[in-house]
mmCIF file of C-alpha atoms and ligand atoms in Angstrom:
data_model
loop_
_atom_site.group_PDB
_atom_site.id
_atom_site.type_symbol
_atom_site.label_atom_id
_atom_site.label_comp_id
_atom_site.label_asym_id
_atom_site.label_seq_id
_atom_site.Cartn_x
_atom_site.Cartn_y
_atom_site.Cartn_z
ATOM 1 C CA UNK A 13 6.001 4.995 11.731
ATOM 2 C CA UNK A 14 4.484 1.962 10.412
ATOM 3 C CA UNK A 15 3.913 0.431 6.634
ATOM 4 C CA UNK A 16 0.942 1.101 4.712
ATOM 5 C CA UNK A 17 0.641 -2.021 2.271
ATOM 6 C CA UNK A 18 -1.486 -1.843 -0.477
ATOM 7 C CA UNK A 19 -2.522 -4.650 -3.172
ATOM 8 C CA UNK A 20 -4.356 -3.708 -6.438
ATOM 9 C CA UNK A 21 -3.959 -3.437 -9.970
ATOM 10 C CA UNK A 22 -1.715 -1.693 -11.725
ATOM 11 C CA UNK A 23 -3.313 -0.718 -15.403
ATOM 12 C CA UNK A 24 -2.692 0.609 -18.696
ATOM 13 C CA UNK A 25 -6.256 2.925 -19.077
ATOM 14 C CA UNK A 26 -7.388 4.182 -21.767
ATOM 15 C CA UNK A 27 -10.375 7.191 -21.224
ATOM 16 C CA UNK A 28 -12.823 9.312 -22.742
ATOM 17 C CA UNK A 29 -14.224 12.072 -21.128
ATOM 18 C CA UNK A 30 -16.056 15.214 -22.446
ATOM 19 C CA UNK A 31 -12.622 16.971 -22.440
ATOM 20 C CA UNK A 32 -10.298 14.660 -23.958
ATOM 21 C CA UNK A 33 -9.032 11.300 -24.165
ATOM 22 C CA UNK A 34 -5.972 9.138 -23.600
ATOM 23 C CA UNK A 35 -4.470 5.682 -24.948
ATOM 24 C CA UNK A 36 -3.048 3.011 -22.461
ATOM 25 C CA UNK A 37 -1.804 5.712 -19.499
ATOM 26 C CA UNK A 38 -0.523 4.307 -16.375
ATOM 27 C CA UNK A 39 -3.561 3.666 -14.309
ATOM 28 C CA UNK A 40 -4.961 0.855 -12.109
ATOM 29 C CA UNK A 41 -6.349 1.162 -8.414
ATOM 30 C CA UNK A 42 -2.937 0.451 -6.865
ATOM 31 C CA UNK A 43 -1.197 3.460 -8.991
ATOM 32 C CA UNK A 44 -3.260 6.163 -7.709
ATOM 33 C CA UNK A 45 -3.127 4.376 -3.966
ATOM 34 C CA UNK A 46 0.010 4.844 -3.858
ATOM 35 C CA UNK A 47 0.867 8.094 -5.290
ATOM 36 C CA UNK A 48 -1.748 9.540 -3.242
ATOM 37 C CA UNK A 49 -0.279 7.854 -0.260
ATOM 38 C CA UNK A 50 3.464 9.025 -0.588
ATOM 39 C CA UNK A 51 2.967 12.153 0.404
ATOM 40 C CA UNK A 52 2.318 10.883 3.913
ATOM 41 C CA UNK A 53 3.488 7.573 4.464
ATOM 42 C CA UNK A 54 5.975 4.658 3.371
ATOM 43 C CA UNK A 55 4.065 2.541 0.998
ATOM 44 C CA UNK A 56 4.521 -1.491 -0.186
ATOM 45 C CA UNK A 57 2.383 -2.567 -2.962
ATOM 46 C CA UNK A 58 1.937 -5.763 -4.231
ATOM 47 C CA UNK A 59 0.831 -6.390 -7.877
ATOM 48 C CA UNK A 60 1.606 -7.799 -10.939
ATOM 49 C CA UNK A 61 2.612 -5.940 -14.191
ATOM 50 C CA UNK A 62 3.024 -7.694 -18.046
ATOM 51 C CA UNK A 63 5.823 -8.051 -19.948
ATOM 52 C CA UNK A 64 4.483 -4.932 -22.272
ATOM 53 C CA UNK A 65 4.636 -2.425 -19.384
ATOM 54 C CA UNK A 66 6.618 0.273 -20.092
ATOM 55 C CA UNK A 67 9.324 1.652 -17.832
ATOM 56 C CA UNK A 68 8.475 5.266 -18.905
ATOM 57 C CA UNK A 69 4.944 4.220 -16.253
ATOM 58 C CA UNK A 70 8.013 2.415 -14.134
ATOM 59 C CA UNK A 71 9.644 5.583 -13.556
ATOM 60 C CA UNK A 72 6.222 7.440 -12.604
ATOM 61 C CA UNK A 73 5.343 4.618 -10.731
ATOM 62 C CA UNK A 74 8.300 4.330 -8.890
ATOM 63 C CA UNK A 75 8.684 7.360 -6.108
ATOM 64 C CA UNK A 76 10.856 8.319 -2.819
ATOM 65 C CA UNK A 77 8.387 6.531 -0.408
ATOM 66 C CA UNK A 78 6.960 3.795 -2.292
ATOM 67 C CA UNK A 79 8.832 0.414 -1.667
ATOM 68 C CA UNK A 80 8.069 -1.691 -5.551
ATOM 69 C CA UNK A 81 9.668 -4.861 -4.253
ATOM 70 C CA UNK A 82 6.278 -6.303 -4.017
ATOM 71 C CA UNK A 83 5.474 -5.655 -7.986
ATOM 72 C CA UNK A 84 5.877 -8.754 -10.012
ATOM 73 C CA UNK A 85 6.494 -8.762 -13.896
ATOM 74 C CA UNK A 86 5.139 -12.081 -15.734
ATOM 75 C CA UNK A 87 4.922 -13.088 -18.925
ATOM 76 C CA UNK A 88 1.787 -12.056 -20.829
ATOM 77 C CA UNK A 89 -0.127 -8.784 -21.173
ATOM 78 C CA UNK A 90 -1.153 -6.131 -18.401
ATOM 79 C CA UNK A 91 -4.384 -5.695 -17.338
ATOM 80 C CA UNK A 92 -6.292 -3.389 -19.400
ATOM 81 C CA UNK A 93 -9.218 -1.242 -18.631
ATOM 82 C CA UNK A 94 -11.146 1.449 -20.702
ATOM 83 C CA UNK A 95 -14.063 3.638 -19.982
ATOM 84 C CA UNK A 96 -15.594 6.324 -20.687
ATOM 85 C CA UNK A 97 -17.616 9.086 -18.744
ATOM 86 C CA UNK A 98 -20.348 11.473 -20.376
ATOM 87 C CA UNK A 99 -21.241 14.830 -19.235
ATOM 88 C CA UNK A 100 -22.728 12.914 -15.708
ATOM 89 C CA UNK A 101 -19.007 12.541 -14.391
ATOM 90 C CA UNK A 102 -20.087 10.712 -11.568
ATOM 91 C CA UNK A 103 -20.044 7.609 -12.984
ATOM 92 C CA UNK A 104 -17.329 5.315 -15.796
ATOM 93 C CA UNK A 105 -18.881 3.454 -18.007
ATOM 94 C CA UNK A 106 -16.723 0.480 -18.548
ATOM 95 C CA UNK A 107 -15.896 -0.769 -22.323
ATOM 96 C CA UNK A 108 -13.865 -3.489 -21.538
ATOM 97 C CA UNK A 109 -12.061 -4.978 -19.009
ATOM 98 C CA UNK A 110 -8.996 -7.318 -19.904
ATOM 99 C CA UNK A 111 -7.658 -9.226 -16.399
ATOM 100 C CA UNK A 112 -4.924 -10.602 -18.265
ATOM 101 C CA UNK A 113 -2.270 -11.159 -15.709
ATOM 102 C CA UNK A 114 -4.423 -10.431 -13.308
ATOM 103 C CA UNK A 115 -6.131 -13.733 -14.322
ATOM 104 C CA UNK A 116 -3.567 -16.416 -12.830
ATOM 105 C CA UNK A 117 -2.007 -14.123 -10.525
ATOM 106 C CA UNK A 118 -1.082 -15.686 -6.972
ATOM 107 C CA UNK A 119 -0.285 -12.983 -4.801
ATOM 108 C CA UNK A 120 3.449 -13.844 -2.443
ATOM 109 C CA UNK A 121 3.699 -11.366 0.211
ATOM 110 C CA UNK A 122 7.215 -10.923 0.545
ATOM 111 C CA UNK A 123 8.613 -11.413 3.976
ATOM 112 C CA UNK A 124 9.617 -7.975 4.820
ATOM 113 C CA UNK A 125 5.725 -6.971 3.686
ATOM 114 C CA UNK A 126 4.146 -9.438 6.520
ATOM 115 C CA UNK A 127 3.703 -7.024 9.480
ATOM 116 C CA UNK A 128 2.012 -3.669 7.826
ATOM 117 C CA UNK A 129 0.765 -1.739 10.015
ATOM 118 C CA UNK A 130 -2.447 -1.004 7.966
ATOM 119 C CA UNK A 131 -3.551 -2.733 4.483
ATOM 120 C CA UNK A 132 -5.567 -1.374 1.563
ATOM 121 C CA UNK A 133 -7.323 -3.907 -0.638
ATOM 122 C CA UNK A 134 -7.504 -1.683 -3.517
ATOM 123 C CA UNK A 135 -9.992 -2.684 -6.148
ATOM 124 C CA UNK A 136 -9.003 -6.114 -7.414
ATOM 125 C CA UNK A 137 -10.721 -9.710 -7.505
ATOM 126 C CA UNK A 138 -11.631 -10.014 -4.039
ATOM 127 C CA UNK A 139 -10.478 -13.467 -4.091
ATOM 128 C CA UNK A 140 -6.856 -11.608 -4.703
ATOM 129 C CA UNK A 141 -7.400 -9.422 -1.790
ATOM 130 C CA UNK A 142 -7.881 -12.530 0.873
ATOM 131 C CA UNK A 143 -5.136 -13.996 -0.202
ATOM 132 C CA UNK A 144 -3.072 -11.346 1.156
ATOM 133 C CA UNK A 145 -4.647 -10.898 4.029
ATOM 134 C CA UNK A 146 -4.074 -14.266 4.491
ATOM 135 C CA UNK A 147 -0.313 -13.559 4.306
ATOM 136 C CA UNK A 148 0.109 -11.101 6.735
ATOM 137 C CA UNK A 149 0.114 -10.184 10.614
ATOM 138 C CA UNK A 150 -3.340 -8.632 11.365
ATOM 139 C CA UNK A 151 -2.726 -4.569 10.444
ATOM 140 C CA UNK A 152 -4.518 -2.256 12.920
ATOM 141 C CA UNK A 153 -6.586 -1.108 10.134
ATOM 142 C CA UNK A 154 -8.185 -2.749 6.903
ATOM 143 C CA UNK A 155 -9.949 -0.839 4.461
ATOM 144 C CA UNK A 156 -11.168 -2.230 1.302
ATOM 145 C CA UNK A 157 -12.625 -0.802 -2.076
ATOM 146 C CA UNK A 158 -14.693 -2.836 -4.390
ATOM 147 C CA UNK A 159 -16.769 -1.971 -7.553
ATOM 148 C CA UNK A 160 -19.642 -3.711 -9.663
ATOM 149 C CA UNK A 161 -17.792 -6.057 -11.578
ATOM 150 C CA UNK A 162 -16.486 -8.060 -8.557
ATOM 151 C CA UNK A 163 -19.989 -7.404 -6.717
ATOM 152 C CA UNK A 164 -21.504 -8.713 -9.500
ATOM 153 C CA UNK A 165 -19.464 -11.536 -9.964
ATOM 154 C CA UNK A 166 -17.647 -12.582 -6.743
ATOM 155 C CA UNK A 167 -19.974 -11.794 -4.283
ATOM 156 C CA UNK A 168 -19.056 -14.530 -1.642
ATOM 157 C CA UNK A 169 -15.393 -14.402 -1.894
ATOM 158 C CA UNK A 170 -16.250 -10.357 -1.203
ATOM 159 C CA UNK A 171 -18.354 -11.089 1.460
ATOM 160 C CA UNK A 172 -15.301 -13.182 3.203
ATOM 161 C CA UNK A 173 -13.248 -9.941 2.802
ATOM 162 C CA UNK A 174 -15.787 -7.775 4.419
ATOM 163 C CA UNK A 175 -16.189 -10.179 7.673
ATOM 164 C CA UNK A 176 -12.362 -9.299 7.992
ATOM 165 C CA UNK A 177 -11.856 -6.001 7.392
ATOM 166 C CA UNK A 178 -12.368 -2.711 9.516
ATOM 167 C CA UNK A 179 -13.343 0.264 6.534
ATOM 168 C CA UNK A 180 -15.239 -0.233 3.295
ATOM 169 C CA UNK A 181 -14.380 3.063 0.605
ATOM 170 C CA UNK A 182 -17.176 2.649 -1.667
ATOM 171 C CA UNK A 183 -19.267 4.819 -4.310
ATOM 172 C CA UNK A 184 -22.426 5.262 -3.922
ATOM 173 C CA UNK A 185 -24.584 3.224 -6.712
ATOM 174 C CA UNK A 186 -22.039 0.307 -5.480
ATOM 175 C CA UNK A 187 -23.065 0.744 -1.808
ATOM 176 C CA UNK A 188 -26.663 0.823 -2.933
ATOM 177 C CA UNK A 189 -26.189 -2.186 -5.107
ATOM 178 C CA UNK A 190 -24.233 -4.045 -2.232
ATOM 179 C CA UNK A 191 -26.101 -3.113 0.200
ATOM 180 C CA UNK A 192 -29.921 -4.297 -1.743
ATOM 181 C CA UNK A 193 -31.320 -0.354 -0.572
ATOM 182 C CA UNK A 194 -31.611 3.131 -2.324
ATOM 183 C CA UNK A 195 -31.343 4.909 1.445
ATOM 184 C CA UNK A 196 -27.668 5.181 2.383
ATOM 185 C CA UNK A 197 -28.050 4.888 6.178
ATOM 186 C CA UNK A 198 -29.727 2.085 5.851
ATOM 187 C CA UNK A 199 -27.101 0.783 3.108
ATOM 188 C CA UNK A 200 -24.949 1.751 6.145
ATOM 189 C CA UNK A 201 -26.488 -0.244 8.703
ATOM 190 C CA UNK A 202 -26.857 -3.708 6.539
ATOM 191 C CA UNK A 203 -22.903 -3.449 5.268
ATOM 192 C CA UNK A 204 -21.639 -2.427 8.726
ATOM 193 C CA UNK A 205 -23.640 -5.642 10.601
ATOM 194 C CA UNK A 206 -21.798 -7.647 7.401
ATOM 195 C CA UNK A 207 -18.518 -6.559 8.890
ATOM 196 C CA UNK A 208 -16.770 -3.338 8.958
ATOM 197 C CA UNK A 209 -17.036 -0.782 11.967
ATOM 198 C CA UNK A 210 -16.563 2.026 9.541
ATOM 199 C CA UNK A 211 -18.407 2.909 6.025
ATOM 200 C CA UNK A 212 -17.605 5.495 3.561
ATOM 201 C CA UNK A 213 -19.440 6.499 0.421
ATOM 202 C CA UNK A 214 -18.008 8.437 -1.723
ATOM 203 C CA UNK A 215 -20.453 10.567 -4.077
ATOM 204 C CA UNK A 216 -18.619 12.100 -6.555
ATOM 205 C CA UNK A 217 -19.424 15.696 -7.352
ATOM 206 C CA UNK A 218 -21.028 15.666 -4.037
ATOM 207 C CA UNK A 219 -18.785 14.465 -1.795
ATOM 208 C CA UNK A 220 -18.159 11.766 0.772
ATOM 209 C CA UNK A 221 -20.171 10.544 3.709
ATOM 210 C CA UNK A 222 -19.068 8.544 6.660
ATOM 211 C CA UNK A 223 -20.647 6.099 9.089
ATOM 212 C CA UNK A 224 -18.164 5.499 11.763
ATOM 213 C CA UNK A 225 -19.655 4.074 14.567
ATOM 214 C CA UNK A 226 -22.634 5.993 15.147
ATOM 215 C CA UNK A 227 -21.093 9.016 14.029
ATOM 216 C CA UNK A 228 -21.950 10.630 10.521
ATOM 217 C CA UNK A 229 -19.334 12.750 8.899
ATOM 218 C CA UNK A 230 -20.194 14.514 5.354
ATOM 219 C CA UNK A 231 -17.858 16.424 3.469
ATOM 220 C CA UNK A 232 -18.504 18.285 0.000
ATOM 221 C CA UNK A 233 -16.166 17.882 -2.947
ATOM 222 C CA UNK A 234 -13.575 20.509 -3.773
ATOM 223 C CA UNK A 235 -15.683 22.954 -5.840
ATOM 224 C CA UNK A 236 -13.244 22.887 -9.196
ATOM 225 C CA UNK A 237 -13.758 25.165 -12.069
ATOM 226 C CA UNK A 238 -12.360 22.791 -14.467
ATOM 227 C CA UNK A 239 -11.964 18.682 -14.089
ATOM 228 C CA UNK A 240 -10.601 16.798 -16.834
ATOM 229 C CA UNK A 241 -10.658 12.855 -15.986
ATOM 230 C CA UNK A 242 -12.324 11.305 -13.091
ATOM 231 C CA UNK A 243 -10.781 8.377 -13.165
ATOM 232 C CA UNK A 244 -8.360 7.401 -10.038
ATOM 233 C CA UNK A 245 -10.640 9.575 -7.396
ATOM 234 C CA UNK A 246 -11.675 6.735 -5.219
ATOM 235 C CA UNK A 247 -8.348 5.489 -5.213
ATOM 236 C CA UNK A 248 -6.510 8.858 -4.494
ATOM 237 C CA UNK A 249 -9.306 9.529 -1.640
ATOM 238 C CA UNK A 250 -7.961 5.960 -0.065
ATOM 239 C CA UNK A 251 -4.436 7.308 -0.592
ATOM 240 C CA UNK A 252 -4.908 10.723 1.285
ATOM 241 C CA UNK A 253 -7.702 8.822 4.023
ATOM 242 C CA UNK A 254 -5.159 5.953 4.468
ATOM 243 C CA UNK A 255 -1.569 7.765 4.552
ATOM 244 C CA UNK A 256 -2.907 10.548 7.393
ATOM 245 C CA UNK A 257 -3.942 7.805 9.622
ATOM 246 C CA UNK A 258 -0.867 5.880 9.113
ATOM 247 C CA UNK A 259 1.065 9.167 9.398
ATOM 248 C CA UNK A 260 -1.779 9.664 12.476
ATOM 249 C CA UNK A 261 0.123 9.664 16.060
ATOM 250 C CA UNK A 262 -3.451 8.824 17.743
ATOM 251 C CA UNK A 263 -5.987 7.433 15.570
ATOM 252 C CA UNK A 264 -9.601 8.913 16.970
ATOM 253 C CA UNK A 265 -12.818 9.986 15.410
ATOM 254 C CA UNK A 266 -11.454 13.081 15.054
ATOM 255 C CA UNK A 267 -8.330 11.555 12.636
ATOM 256 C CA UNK A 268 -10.776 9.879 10.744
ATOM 257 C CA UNK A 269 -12.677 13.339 10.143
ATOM 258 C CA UNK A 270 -9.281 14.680 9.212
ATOM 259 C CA UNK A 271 -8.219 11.791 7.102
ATOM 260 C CA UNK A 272 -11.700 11.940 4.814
ATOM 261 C CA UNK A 273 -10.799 15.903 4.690
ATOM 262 C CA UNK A 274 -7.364 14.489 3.166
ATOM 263 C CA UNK A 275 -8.553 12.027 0.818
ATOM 264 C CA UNK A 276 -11.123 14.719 -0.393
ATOM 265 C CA UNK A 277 -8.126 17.014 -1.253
ATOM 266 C CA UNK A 278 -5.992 14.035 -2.875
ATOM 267 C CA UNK A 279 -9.143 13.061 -5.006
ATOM 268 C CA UNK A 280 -9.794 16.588 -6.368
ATOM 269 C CA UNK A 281 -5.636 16.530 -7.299
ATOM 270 C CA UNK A 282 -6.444 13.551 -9.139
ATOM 271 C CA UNK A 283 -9.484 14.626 -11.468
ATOM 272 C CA UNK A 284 -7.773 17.760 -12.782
ATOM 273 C CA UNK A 285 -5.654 15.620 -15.271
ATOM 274 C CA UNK A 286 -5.690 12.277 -16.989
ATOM 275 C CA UNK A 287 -3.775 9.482 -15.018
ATOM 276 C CA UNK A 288 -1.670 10.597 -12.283
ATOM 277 C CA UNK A 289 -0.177 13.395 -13.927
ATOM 278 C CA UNK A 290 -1.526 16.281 -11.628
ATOM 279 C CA UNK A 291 -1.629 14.088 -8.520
ATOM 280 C CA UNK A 292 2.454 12.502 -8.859
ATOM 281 C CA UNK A 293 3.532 16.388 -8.831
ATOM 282 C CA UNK A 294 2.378 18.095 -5.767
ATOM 283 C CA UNK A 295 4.019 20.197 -3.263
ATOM 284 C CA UNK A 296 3.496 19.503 0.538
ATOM 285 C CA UNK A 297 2.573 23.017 0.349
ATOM 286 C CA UNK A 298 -0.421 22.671 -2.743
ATOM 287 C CA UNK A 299 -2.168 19.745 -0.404
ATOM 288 C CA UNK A 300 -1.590 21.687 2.774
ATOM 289 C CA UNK A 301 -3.356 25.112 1.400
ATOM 290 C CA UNK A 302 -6.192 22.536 0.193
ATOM 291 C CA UNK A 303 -6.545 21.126 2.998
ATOM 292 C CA UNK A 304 -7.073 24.581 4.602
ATOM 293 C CA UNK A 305 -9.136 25.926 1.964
ATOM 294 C CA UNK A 306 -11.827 22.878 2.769
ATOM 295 C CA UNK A 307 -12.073 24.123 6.559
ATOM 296 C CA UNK A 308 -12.705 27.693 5.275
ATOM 297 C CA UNK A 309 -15.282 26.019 2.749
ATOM 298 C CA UNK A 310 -17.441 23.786 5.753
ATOM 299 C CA UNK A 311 -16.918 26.039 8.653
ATOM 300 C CA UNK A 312 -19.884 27.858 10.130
ATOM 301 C CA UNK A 313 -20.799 29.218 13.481
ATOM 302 C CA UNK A 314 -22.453 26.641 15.976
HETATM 303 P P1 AMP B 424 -11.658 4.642 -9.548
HETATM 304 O O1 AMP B 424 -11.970 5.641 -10.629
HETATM 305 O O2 AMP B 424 -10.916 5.251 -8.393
HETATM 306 O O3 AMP B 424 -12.814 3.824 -9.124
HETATM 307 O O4 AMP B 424 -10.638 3.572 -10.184
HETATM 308 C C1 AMP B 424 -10.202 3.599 -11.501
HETATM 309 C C2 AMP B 424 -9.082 2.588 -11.717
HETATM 310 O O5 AMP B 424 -9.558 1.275 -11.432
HETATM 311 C C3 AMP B 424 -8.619 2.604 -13.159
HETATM 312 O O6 AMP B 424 -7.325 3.151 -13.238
HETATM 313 C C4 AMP B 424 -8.670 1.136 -13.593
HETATM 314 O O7 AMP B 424 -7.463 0.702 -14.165
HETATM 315 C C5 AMP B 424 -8.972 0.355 -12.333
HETATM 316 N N1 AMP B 424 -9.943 -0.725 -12.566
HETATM 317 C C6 AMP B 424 -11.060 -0.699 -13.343
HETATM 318 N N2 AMP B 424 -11.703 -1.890 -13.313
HETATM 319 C C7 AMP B 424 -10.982 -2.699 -12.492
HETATM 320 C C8 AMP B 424 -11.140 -4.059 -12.035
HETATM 321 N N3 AMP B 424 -12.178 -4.823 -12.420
HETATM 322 N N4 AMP B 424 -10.202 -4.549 -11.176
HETATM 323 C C9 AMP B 424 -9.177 -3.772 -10.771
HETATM 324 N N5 AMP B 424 -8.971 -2.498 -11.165
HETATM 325 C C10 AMP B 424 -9.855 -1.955 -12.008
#
């Protein structure tokens, strides 16, 4: 079985939601990749980490399956993010946003790291996530995330990424804003001709759709009772999409149905605690009975 590579950032978060809060918790797009990821595949992720990061995250960070060779510490702080969500859970609003070693960091794929079989760009400075693409043998898949800070403010550099890659994961107020439409098929149709042969939007409280070729593929969420943070959902969806199809034997339509079922169950793991607490200490069993309890939820007779 191949390598799943991932690059993004590794975080110190601190959240507010309507049912509690949390100081500088290990967070960052990268984080819940790759926790999300280990329960089906052997992960490398490349990032960079601050002087100030503690090893108590370390430990967490580090797991069984995921290979940390690729995570730099340099002097100065770790990059910072806070937000907050209000009773609409569907979307963060961001306080603040501190790069800081984000901000000079030049990303060295390590030699063993050069011939992944597939590569996440998590969300990062798109400018970031060429640079290893740059560094490595062309994966059989590349999926990419993005949000509004970097379409706001690196647009071109993002638009390079998209000509190269193969799956966007977006949300769905970024796909309208990227895409310059309200209707999401024909967001679908303008990103797709930019680029990538596959498209998923990922709506929060009301699941995910997916334009694969010229199939469409919807999915609800996991109907919870009780959700604490939503922070790290888009992430752990890319985890649980990305580790089935590199755990995948054929990769088909049909996996790609399979993996969004997967990276449905990972995200709804993820929102019933703050950071990766719920979603670092699963069973294989707790994501397979999910996983079954979604077919029982969409299936009907024909
Ligand atoms: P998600 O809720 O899946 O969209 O991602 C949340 C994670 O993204 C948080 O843990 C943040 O640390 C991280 N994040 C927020 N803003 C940025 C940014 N501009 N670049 C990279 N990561 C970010």
């Amino acid at each position: 079985m191949g390598k799943l590579l991932v690059v993004g950032s590794v975080a110190l978060d601190s959240v507010k939601t309507p049912f509690g809060e949390v100081t500088e918790a290990l967070g960052g797009s990268a984080t819940f990749f790759c926790t999300a990821a280990s329960y089906f595949a052997d992960i490398q992720l490349i990032a960079v980490v601050g002087e100030d990061f503690p090893s108590e995250h370390l430990a967490v960070l580090k797991r069984d399956r995921v290979d940390l060779n690729g995570l730099e510490r340099r002097p100065g702080q770790t990059f910072r993010w806070r937000g907050e969500y209000s009773h609409k859970l569907n979307e963060a609003k961001t306080i603040d946003t501190q790069l800081n070693v984000f901000e000079t960091f030049r990303p060295s794929v390590p030699e063993s790291y050069r011939t992944p079989e597939q590569l996440f760009l998590a969300n990062i400075d798109p400018e970031l996530q060429l640079m290893v693409l740059e560094q490595v043998q062309r994966p059989s898949i590349v999926a990419l995330d993005t949000m509004n800070f970097w379409i706001d403010g690196k647009i071109e550099a993002l638009r390079k990424v998209l000509r190269k890659s193969d799956v966007l994961i977006i949300n769905d107020g970024e796909a309208q804003a990227l895409g310059g439409n309200r209707n999401l098929v024909q967001v679908s149709r303008i990103i797709r001709s930019w680029g990538p042969r596959t498209l998923i939007i990922k709506r929060g409280e009301y699941g995910v759709v997916m334009f694969h070729d010229d199939a469409v593929f919807a999915l609800p969420a996991y109907p919870l009772e009780s959700l604490k943070d939503p922070t790290g959902a888009g992430d752990s969806f890319a985890g649980g999409f990305m580790g089935f199809l590199a755990s995948a034997s054929v990769v088909d339509e049909q996996s790609f149905r399979q993996a969004v079922v997967y990276g449905s169950v990972m995200a709804s793991f993820a929102v019933q605690s703050f950071s990766i607490d719920r979603l670092a200490t699963l069973t294989d069993q707790d994501i397979k009975n999910r996983y079954m309890e979604f077919s029982q939820l969409t299936m009907f007779q024909a």
